[in-house]
Each structure stands twice: as C-alpha cells, then as structure tokens.
Amino acid sequence: METLSQHLEYLGLCGDDTEAEDQILESLNGILLALTEDKQRSFSLLRESGIFLTLAKILKGNPRCAVKAAQVLSEIAKNEEMKKTCIEADLVLTLIPLLESTDQEMLLHAGRAIGRICYDNRDLQEELVKVGVITSLVRILTDYAESEPLVHVDLLALCNLADFDTAKEALSKTKVAEQLVKQLRRAENHERLEIVFEVLQALAENDGNCVRMVQLGVIHQLLDLLEKHVESGDISVQHAALSALRNLAIPVVNKVQMLEEGVADRIQALLRSEMPPVPFKILGTLRMLADGQADAAAILGQDPMLLNRLVQWCNANDHVGVHGEANRLLASILRHNRSQEVVKAIQEAQAVKHLVSMTTSKHAALQNEALDALAIASAIDLETLEESFKESQLVQSLHKLLQDDNTSPEVKYNSMGLLCTLLNSGDLRQEIEADKIEETLEQLCSHSNANVVKEAVTTLQVLRGETSISLPSSP
C-alpha cells in the first residue's frame, strides 16, 4: 500500500507530463498490481487520491499511456462505490472517443470501462446512445468479428443498450443484423448464444430490423439452434431464442415469408418439449403467425396433433402461462379463419368448451378474443357448434356477462354480437328466451355506453323479429 501511495503521488504530480511516459506506465502498472493484491484498501487510497482527473488527462493527451489508463479504469469500475467516483469525474465522456481507436487493446479496455461504469444506470446508458455510441459498437463488431474478447464486450454493450427506443432507431440505420447473423454462426458457447439472442429479440421490436433479419435467413438459424438446444435442455438459450423468434413473427411481410418457407411446421415440431418456457413461447409465436393470416390459421386449424396438444394444455392448470397461450392460439385460429373445415376440426378436438370458458376470463382482452372467435366460427358453421354450445352453457355464460356491472362495455357489446348469431339456431334461441335475456337487454338500452345501447337495441330487434325499435327516452 505504501508503494501504491507513491505511485498515486507521482501520477498526481507528473501524470500530464508527456516527457515521463515510462514512469507513468510504471505507476499505472503499480496500481493494477495493488488492485490484484488488496482491492478494498487500494480502492480506499484511490478514492482519497483524486487520481481520476489525472487519468482523464492521460486518456485525452497521452496516447502511449492511454491504453494502460483505460485498463486501470476498467478494473476500478468493477467496484460499485468506485463507479460513482468515475461518474462524478465525467470519465464516460472521456472514454467514448477512444472507441474510434484502431488499437484492439484500447477498444477492449475502454469498452469494458464504459460498460462497467454505465451498467444498470439508465440515464448514463441513454446518454451513450445520444452521443452516437451505437455506430461505434457496430463498427467494432464489423471490423473485429474474429476477436473473441472484443466481440464479447461489444455484444454485452449492445445487449444493455438495445432496449432503448433511440438505440433501436440507431441500430436500424446500421448493418448490425448481418453482423449478428455472422456471430450466430460463430457462437460456440451457451453464454454467447444467449447474448446474441437477447440482442436479436430487442432488435426485432423495430419493423426495419425485423424484416431485414428474416430476409437474411436468421429464422432458420434460430430454429436450427433451438432444435439442438431443446435436446440438450438449455432453458436460458431456448428462452432467449424463442423470444426473438416471436418478435420476428410480428410484421405481416415476415409472416408471409415464414409460412412460405415452412417455418410453422418446424416450430410445431419443437412442441415435443415438455419444459414450460418452450411451449409458452412457441404458442405465442404460432399466434403471431396466425394473426391476420387466413392461410396460417387454416394450416394450424387442420392439424389434429396440434389441436389435441392445445386441448391438453387448456386442461393443464399447473402452468398458467401455457394454459393461457393455448387458449389464445385456439381463439386466434378461429378469429383469422375463413374455413368450415377448421371449425369442424376444432369441434372434433373438443376445444369449443375451452373457448366458452375463456369468455369468463378475468382479463377483458382475452374475453374479447374468445367472443370474436366464437362469433366468427358461428357465422361460418353454427350447426356444427350448436351441440357444444349447449353442453358448455354458452348462452348462460353470455347472460352473466351482460348482467354483471363489472363487465367492460366492449365485452358486453361483443357478447350481444355473438347472441345475434346464436339466434339463428332454433335450439339456442329457445335457451336465450328461457333464460330471460330479453329483460337484461331492455335494461342495457339505458346503459351509459352508447355502443352498448346501440347493440342492445339491435339484439332485441333480432330476438323479437322486429324490423325497427325506438330508443328509450332519456330520464
């Protein structure tokens, strides 16, 4: 510690003397040595010494010693308390220009120092994006793609920054997608794969990056790796890859390409895994693929093996997430379907009762998805569904939704829309009349929501076989 004090004292006096580079390097090496021998006492001395301003001067004005100064900072920044001192000395802004260096050692130490100082500090991370660090990171990833240590530091930085909207925007203007695809091919360990997948997942939340990555063939690489890691049971890698896959399935242009390339079949094959994160994410991805795509809904809705698995998961309450996603996928298939064959297949798989149950969910969004699905399916082939609707007491469920003051206006509106379709069945009409839904509809004609009032009037007209009905006068 005595030697460390001497090194610190010397740097304080002569740190900006470009004539004394050998001695400065010796002192910087002395600090590194002290940090390996006794971190806590070294940190204490460093804090008291005021060395940080001297390090900033070396970084700015002494190219020969700057690499070693950056290394010292990267070691110091491992300590939480020391990070605060680095921030107070404004060292991040001093380090950023060093990312333009062509010296790989400088890039490595400066990158590590910045990453450690800014870790878990949203304000500082956002500042990095604002001053253009994304461009530097992508350049490093491009120019030094074969350098394992640099790539690791670079990918970690991208992973920490990619959540910011400003970073996603900045990344969309670069060729980062190509570099990530290259790194996917090179990745040999689980940690590297997981980091790349996490960056891909964040990138896929922007439409430009997302489309570009699918065009570059990243989907099939993800699936290749997933198939491999489902076998090995590496959950963290599976989780990150599946999240990226789901985001890539959101843009319409991607859905079309993914369906044309047989991605749906490959994704379904992964459902053999019984580990909850895998089915949960895959079901979400299939739901994204079916969204707005009648062809996808027709493919998925006529696959007996898939429908049987969905029904199993709808019955499994031990995994709430998987249970919910299975219900949502069933609803999505019907909502985007235009085929009578799909309605019959879902009826044969005994899946209708689960959609009826979904109408009573605690979440209005899920209730509406189920109501829409049942209304579309009823419009396509009510005769096929009639018996299942009676067995699952759909009419009675809809009546409860209409009577409950806590039911949202949209759910009430969609419930009445479904009732109008059900009135085309003689048996279901009898149930609607027997359950005295007409009285509830009359009460809803005075509801505070104008759309609910309008739909209540329309449903009453259909129920009574009238061509018109006047709105009740205001109280």
XYZ file of C-alpha atoms in Angstrom:
475
model
C 0.000 0.000 0.000
C 2.962 2.270 0.650
C 4.125 1.677 -2.932
C 0.617 2.380 -4.221
C 0.630 5.696 -2.332
C 3.926 6.608 -4.001
C 2.555 5.744 -7.467
C -0.556 7.817 -6.845
C 1.500 10.723 -5.535
C 3.760 10.592 -8.600
C 0.814 10.494 -11.027
C -0.788 13.402 -9.188
C 2.360 15.463 -9.728
C 3.537 14.283 -13.162
C 0.583 12.458 -14.780
C 0.253 15.012 -17.567
C 3.999 15.174 -18.283
C 4.459 13.599 -21.726
C 8.205 13.512 -21.119
C 7.795 10.983 -18.293
C 5.855 8.237 -20.093
C 7.949 5.318 -18.800
C 7.440 6.383 -15.203
C 3.713 6.987 -15.792
C 3.342 3.468 -17.247
C 5.228 2.029 -14.279
C 2.883 3.811 -11.866
C -0.214 2.657 -13.755
C 1.091 -0.924 -13.655
C 1.712 -0.422 -9.930
C -1.974 0.456 -9.449
C -3.052 -2.681 -11.338
C -0.755 -4.811 -9.184
C -2.090 -3.287 -5.964
C -5.669 -3.968 -7.104
C -4.873 -7.662 -7.507
C -3.267 -7.854 -4.045
C -5.726 -5.903 -1.870
C -8.741 -4.448 -3.651
C -10.523 -2.816 -0.708
C -7.507 -0.928 0.668
C -6.479 0.040 -2.855
C -9.955 1.432 -3.577
C -9.830 3.427 -0.367
C -6.483 5.007 -1.314
C -7.626 5.635 -4.900
C -10.738 7.463 -3.684
C -8.701 9.737 -1.432
C -6.027 10.445 -4.033
C -8.026 12.380 -6.624
C -6.355 10.244 -9.310
C -9.391 10.296 -11.602
C -8.735 13.743 -13.045
C -5.159 12.655 -13.779
C -6.421 9.520 -15.548
C -8.741 11.694 -17.636
C -5.750 13.858 -18.683
C -3.740 10.763 -19.660
C -6.661 9.389 -21.707
C -7.013 12.687 -23.564
C -3.415 13.730 -24.089
C -1.013 10.809 -23.794
C -1.686 8.170 -26.494
C 1.137 5.873 -25.370
C -0.156 5.661 -21.795
C -3.873 5.905 -22.578
C -4.357 2.133 -23.102
C -2.947 1.372 -19.650
C -5.045 4.171 -18.091
C -8.173 2.670 -19.701
C -7.211 -0.742 -18.269
C -6.836 0.774 -14.799
C -10.290 2.343 -15.096
C -11.860 -0.912 -16.287
C -10.505 -2.638 -13.162
C -11.532 0.189 -10.829
C -15.073 0.201 -12.283
C -15.663 -3.360 -11.066
C -16.402 -1.813 -7.661
C -19.844 -0.272 -7.127
C -18.604 2.640 -4.987
C -15.757 3.413 -7.384
C -18.219 3.572 -10.277
C -19.825 6.597 -8.603
C -16.460 8.349 -8.402
C -15.842 7.626 -12.111
C -19.229 9.124 -12.972
C -18.558 12.230 -10.852
C -15.242 12.714 -12.685
C -17.130 12.596 -16.026
C -14.889 9.785 -17.241
C -17.517 8.182 -19.518
C -17.473 11.124 -21.930
C -13.672 10.988 -21.862
C -13.687 7.268 -22.745
C -16.248 7.369 -25.589
C -13.936 8.907 -28.264
C -11.477 6.064 -27.587
C -13.996 3.661 -29.190
C -12.892 5.129 -32.527
C -9.374 3.769 -31.954
C -7.887 1.109 -34.236
C -5.916 -0.384 -31.341
C -7.734 -3.547 -30.231
C -6.350 -3.384 -26.697
C -7.596 0.177 -26.324
C -11.057 -0.817 -27.640
C -11.194 -3.728 -25.213
C -10.262 -1.764 -22.068
C -12.257 1.359 -22.981
C -15.277 -0.804 -23.837
C -15.033 -2.692 -20.544
C -14.617 0.520 -18.553
C -17.637 2.169 -20.188
C -19.731 -0.977 -19.799
C -18.916 -1.369 -16.130
C -19.382 2.302 -15.235
C -22.723 2.505 -17.065
C -24.089 -0.893 -16.046
C -27.576 -0.640 -14.556
C -27.571 3.159 -14.954
C -30.401 4.046 -17.356
C -29.576 7.750 -17.533
C -25.945 7.143 -18.450
C -26.860 4.423 -20.934
C -29.308 6.738 -22.671
C -26.594 9.386 -22.803
C -24.305 6.865 -24.542
C -26.905 6.307 -27.243
C -27.429 10.057 -27.698
C -23.714 10.673 -28.287
C -23.609 8.008 -31.011
C -22.014 5.017 -29.305
C -24.191 2.588 -31.332
C -22.329 3.421 -34.544
C -19.001 2.736 -32.826
C -20.207 -0.584 -31.424
C -21.442 -1.811 -34.802
C -18.155 -0.722 -36.421
C -16.158 -2.714 -33.830
C -18.397 -5.759 -34.354
C -17.834 -5.451 -38.112
C -14.095 -4.761 -38.115
C -13.110 -7.204 -35.381
C -15.634 -10.031 -35.847
C -12.936 -12.649 -35.195
C -11.706 -11.158 -31.906
C -13.477 -13.120 -29.153
C -12.790 -10.714 -26.233
C -13.811 -7.630 -28.247
C -16.931 -9.292 -29.647
C -17.954 -10.348 -26.137
C -17.614 -6.819 -24.722
C -19.362 -5.362 -27.784
C -22.328 -7.752 -27.647
C -22.769 -7.148 -23.909
C -22.889 -3.400 -24.576
C -25.451 -3.834 -27.372
C -27.492 -6.119 -25.108
C -27.591 -3.464 -22.365
C -28.492 -0.624 -24.748
C -30.830 -2.340 -27.217
C -33.916 -1.814 -25.022
C -33.900 1.942 -25.641
C -36.138 3.137 -28.486
C -33.389 5.556 -29.508
C -30.947 2.629 -29.730
C -33.372 0.547 -31.829
C -33.737 3.510 -34.180
C -29.967 3.982 -34.388
C -29.414 0.244 -34.978
C -31.972 0.196 -37.803
C -29.666 2.557 -39.729
C -26.695 0.178 -39.456
C -25.883 -3.282 -40.794
C -25.941 -4.837 -37.337
C -28.322 -7.589 -38.468
C -25.695 -9.029 -40.822
C -23.095 -8.982 -38.054
C -25.401 -10.714 -35.584
C -26.151 -13.425 -38.135
C -22.394 -13.877 -38.571
C -21.930 -14.144 -34.792
C -24.755 -16.683 -34.546
C -22.851 -18.904 -36.948
C -19.622 -18.493 -34.968
C -21.083 -18.867 -31.472
C -19.708 -21.911 -29.698
C -20.924 -21.478 -26.129
C -24.303 -21.005 -24.490
C -23.486 -17.617 -22.976
C -22.575 -16.157 -26.388
C -25.720 -17.581 -27.980
C -27.876 -16.164 -25.214
C -26.399 -12.672 -25.586
C -26.865 -12.717 -29.386
C -30.451 -13.935 -28.991
C -31.232 -11.176 -26.495
C -29.903 -8.515 -28.872
C -31.901 -10.093 -31.724
C -35.023 -10.067 -29.557
C -34.676 -6.344 -28.829
C -33.803 -5.561 -32.453
C -36.839 -7.472 -33.680
C -39.057 -4.925 -31.903
C -38.188 -2.402 -34.685
C -40.219 -3.244 -38.223
C -36.965 -2.245 -40.344
C -34.526 -4.539 -38.325
C -37.121 -7.275 -38.020
C -37.807 -7.582 -41.749
C -34.123 -7.392 -42.627
C -33.206 -10.218 -40.269
C -35.827 -12.545 -41.760
C -34.569 -11.721 -45.260
C -31.075 -12.655 -44.104
C -32.313 -16.111 -43.076
C -31.990 -15.654 -39.329
C -35.231 -17.596 -38.666
C -33.823 -20.910 -39.865
C -30.626 -20.368 -37.918
C -32.693 -19.738 -34.789
C -34.680 -22.897 -35.420
C -31.534 -24.963 -36.070
C -30.111 -23.812 -32.762
C -33.413 -24.278 -30.947
C -33.760 -27.862 -32.167
C -30.268 -28.536 -30.897
C -30.785 -26.894 -27.507
C -34.258 -28.338 -26.889
C -32.495 -31.713 -26.939
C -29.763 -30.516 -24.567
C -32.267 -28.826 -22.252
C -30.546 -25.419 -22.087
C -33.510 -23.347 -20.922
C -31.877 -19.886 -20.921
C -30.786 -20.256 -24.566
C -34.222 -21.594 -25.562
C -35.961 -18.727 -23.767
C -33.890 -16.021 -25.484
C -34.148 -17.641 -28.938
C -37.909 -18.137 -28.678
C -38.442 -14.521 -27.598
C -36.506 -13.373 -30.676
C -38.487 -15.778 -32.867
C -41.801 -14.447 -31.566
C -40.843 -10.832 -32.255
C -39.687 -11.730 -35.779
C -43.149 -13.190 -36.490
C -44.958 -9.877 -35.888
C -44.559 -7.942 -39.220
C -47.017 -9.112 -41.911
C -44.294 -9.410 -44.565
C -42.360 -11.740 -42.230
C -45.418 -13.902 -41.539
C -45.884 -14.496 -45.271
C -42.219 -15.388 -45.830
C -42.086 -17.623 -42.752
C -45.205 -19.534 -43.870
C -43.890 -19.946 -47.411
C -40.635 -21.367 -46.033
C -42.416 -23.954 -43.849
C -41.481 -22.290 -40.562
C -44.839 -23.188 -38.947
C -44.092 -26.925 -39.311
C -40.632 -26.560 -37.785
C -41.984 -24.513 -34.877
C -44.695 -27.086 -34.191
C -42.082 -29.852 -34.109
C -40.484 -28.072 -31.136
C -43.667 -28.547 -29.103
C -42.494 -32.049 -28.180
C -40.564 -30.395 -25.333
C -42.433 -30.574 -22.043
C -40.454 -27.728 -20.424
C -42.942 -24.844 -19.795
C -40.889 -21.968 -21.308
C -40.712 -23.778 -24.640
C -44.465 -24.393 -25.254
C -45.332 -20.969 -23.816
C -43.057 -19.092 -26.234
C -43.809 -21.340 -29.218
C -47.565 -20.987 -28.784
C -47.077 -17.210 -28.696
C -45.031 -17.379 -31.915
C -47.675 -19.507 -33.673
C -50.306 -16.995 -32.525
C -48.262 -14.197 -34.071
C -48.032 -16.181 -37.333
C -51.808 -16.751 -37.427
C -52.605 -13.084 -36.692
C -54.253 -11.669 -39.822
C -53.203 -14.680 -41.910
C -56.103 -16.902 -43.048
C -53.657 -19.344 -44.673
C -51.744 -19.792 -41.431
C -54.986 -20.216 -39.463
C -56.110 -22.875 -41.973
C -52.804 -24.785 -41.677
C -52.762 -24.717 -37.881
C -56.506 -25.288 -37.516
C -56.439 -28.502 -39.546
C -53.552 -30.132 -37.710
C -55.169 -32.735 -35.390
C -51.945 -33.323 -33.448
C -51.540 -29.615 -32.692
C -55.214 -29.203 -31.742
C -55.027 -32.188 -29.380
C -51.927 -30.719 -27.700
C -53.698 -27.360 -27.356
C -56.671 -29.028 -25.681
C -54.295 -30.845 -23.284
C -52.677 -27.539 -22.338
C -56.088 -25.861 -21.961
C -56.840 -28.547 -19.360
C -53.484 -28.113 -17.591
C -53.855 -25.512 -14.864
C -50.427 -26.189 -13.339
C -48.746 -23.954 -15.942
C -50.870 -20.797 -16.102
C -48.840 -19.187 -18.907
C -49.015 -22.232 -21.184
C -52.714 -22.685 -20.357
C -53.421 -19.060 -21.349
C -51.392 -19.165 -24.563
C -53.070 -22.420 -25.661
C -56.491 -20.780 -25.276
C -55.335 -17.659 -27.094
C -53.950 -19.676 -30.012
C -57.235 -21.562 -30.369
C -59.084 -18.244 -30.393
C -56.628 -16.763 -32.891
C -57.023 -19.696 -35.282
C -60.808 -19.190 -35.341
C -60.645 -15.390 -35.473
C -58.467 -15.416 -38.586
C -60.020 -18.492 -40.164
C -62.487 -18.476 -43.058
C -62.777 -22.252 -43.460
C -65.602 -24.603 -42.443
C -63.038 -27.438 -42.197
C -61.204 -25.589 -39.403
C -64.439 -25.105 -37.431
C -65.174 -28.831 -37.753
C -61.610 -29.773 -36.747
C -61.780 -27.600 -33.611
C -65.176 -29.095 -32.754
C -63.820 -32.651 -33.217
C -60.842 -31.847 -30.957
C -63.369 -30.883 -28.225
C -61.809 -27.420 -27.992
C -65.018 -25.362 -28.076
C -65.681 -25.650 -24.325
C -62.309 -24.040 -23.619
C -63.191 -21.000 -25.732
C -66.533 -20.728 -23.916
C -64.637 -20.857 -20.616
C -62.272 -18.164 -21.924
C -65.219 -15.738 -22.234
C -65.296 -15.630 -18.416
C -61.581 -14.770 -18.064
C -60.529 -12.050 -15.603
C -58.907 -10.187 -18.490
C -61.169 -8.247 -20.861
C -58.719 -8.655 -23.764
C -58.924 -12.456 -23.506
C -62.711 -12.333 -23.160
C -62.969 -10.302 -26.350
C -60.636 -12.646 -28.249
C -62.833 -15.608 -27.270
C -66.087 -13.806 -28.109
C -64.775 -12.743 -31.525
C -63.580 -16.281 -32.245
C -66.916 -17.842 -31.312
C -68.869 -15.247 -33.318
C -66.784 -15.869 -36.467
C -66.955 -19.649 -36.045
C -70.749 -19.431 -35.531
C -71.148 -17.342 -38.666
C -69.204 -19.964 -40.655
C -70.859 -23.132 -39.297
C -73.298 -22.729 -36.402
C -74.840 -26.147 -36.992
C -71.552 -27.924 -36.239
C -71.039 -25.973 -32.996
C -74.624 -25.968 -31.710
C -74.373 -29.075 -29.512
C -71.060 -27.966 -27.939
C -72.537 -24.543 -27.179
C -75.433 -26.196 -25.338
C -73.172 -28.576 -23.392
C -70.829 -25.751 -22.328
C -73.757 -23.456 -21.426
C -72.588 -20.634 -23.665
C -75.946 -18.828 -23.543
C -75.942 -18.795 -19.744
C -72.319 -17.531 -19.680
C -73.190 -14.681 -22.046
C -76.191 -13.754 -19.918
C -73.994 -13.489 -16.802
C -71.577 -11.215 -18.672
C -74.446 -8.942 -19.686
C -75.858 -8.843 -16.128
C -72.537 -8.172 -14.388
C -71.912 -4.452 -13.771
C -68.160 -5.131 -13.744
C -68.148 -6.441 -17.325
C -66.464 -3.937 -19.654
C -68.600 -2.201 -22.324
C -66.619 -3.865 -25.123
C -67.209 -7.347 -23.676
C -70.951 -6.593 -23.318
C -71.006 -5.333 -26.916
C -69.253 -8.444 -28.267
C -71.439 -10.750 -26.147
C -74.548 -9.290 -27.771
C -72.981 -9.607 -31.224
C -72.461 -13.326 -30.562
C -76.030 -13.658 -29.236
C -77.363 -12.255 -32.518
C -75.576 -15.055 -34.398
C -76.799 -17.723 -31.951
C -80.401 -16.638 -32.569
C -80.115 -18.281 -35.999
C -80.312 -21.658 -34.196
C -83.773 -22.755 -33.092
C -82.479 -24.644 -30.039
C -80.201 -21.828 -28.910
C -82.985 -19.282 -29.461
C -85.137 -21.321 -27.071
C -82.347 -21.219 -24.472
C -81.985 -17.437 -24.904
C -85.724 -16.966 -24.416
C -85.886 -19.372 -21.469
C -83.017 -17.587 -19.704
C -84.987 -14.304 -19.956
C -82.125 -12.459 -21.649
C -84.686 -10.110 -23.196
C -85.171 -8.379 -19.819
C -81.422 -7.841 -19.447
C -81.226 -6.424 -22.972
C -84.022 -3.964 -22.173
C -82.040 -2.756 -19.138
C -78.919 -2.342 -21.300
C -80.869 0.056 -23.538
C -80.282 2.569 -20.711
C -76.546 1.803 -20.363
C -74.111 4.724 -20.092
C -72.098 3.487 -23.095
C -73.614 4.459 -26.479
C -72.231 1.396 -28.298
C -73.715 -0.951 -25.708
C -77.098 0.780 -26.078
C -76.960 0.503 -29.872
C -76.081 -3.210 -29.778
C -78.758 -3.929 -27.141
C -81.384 -2.352 -29.411
C -80.148 -4.352 -32.416
C -80.115 -7.641 -30.451
C -83.652 -7.003 -29.187
C -84.796 -6.398 -32.771
C -83.314 -9.728 -33.865
C -84.739 -11.536 -30.814
C -88.246 -10.141 -31.368
C -88.132 -10.460 -35.139
C -88.856 -6.718 -35.450
C -87.526 -4.537 -38.204
C -87.107 -1.447 -36.056
C -87.272 -0.328 -32.471
C -87.131 3.120 -30.947
C -84.544 4.064 -28.350
C -85.911 4.663 -24.853
C -86.338 8.308 -23.965
C -83.838 9.867 -21.577
C -84.909 10.036 -17.918
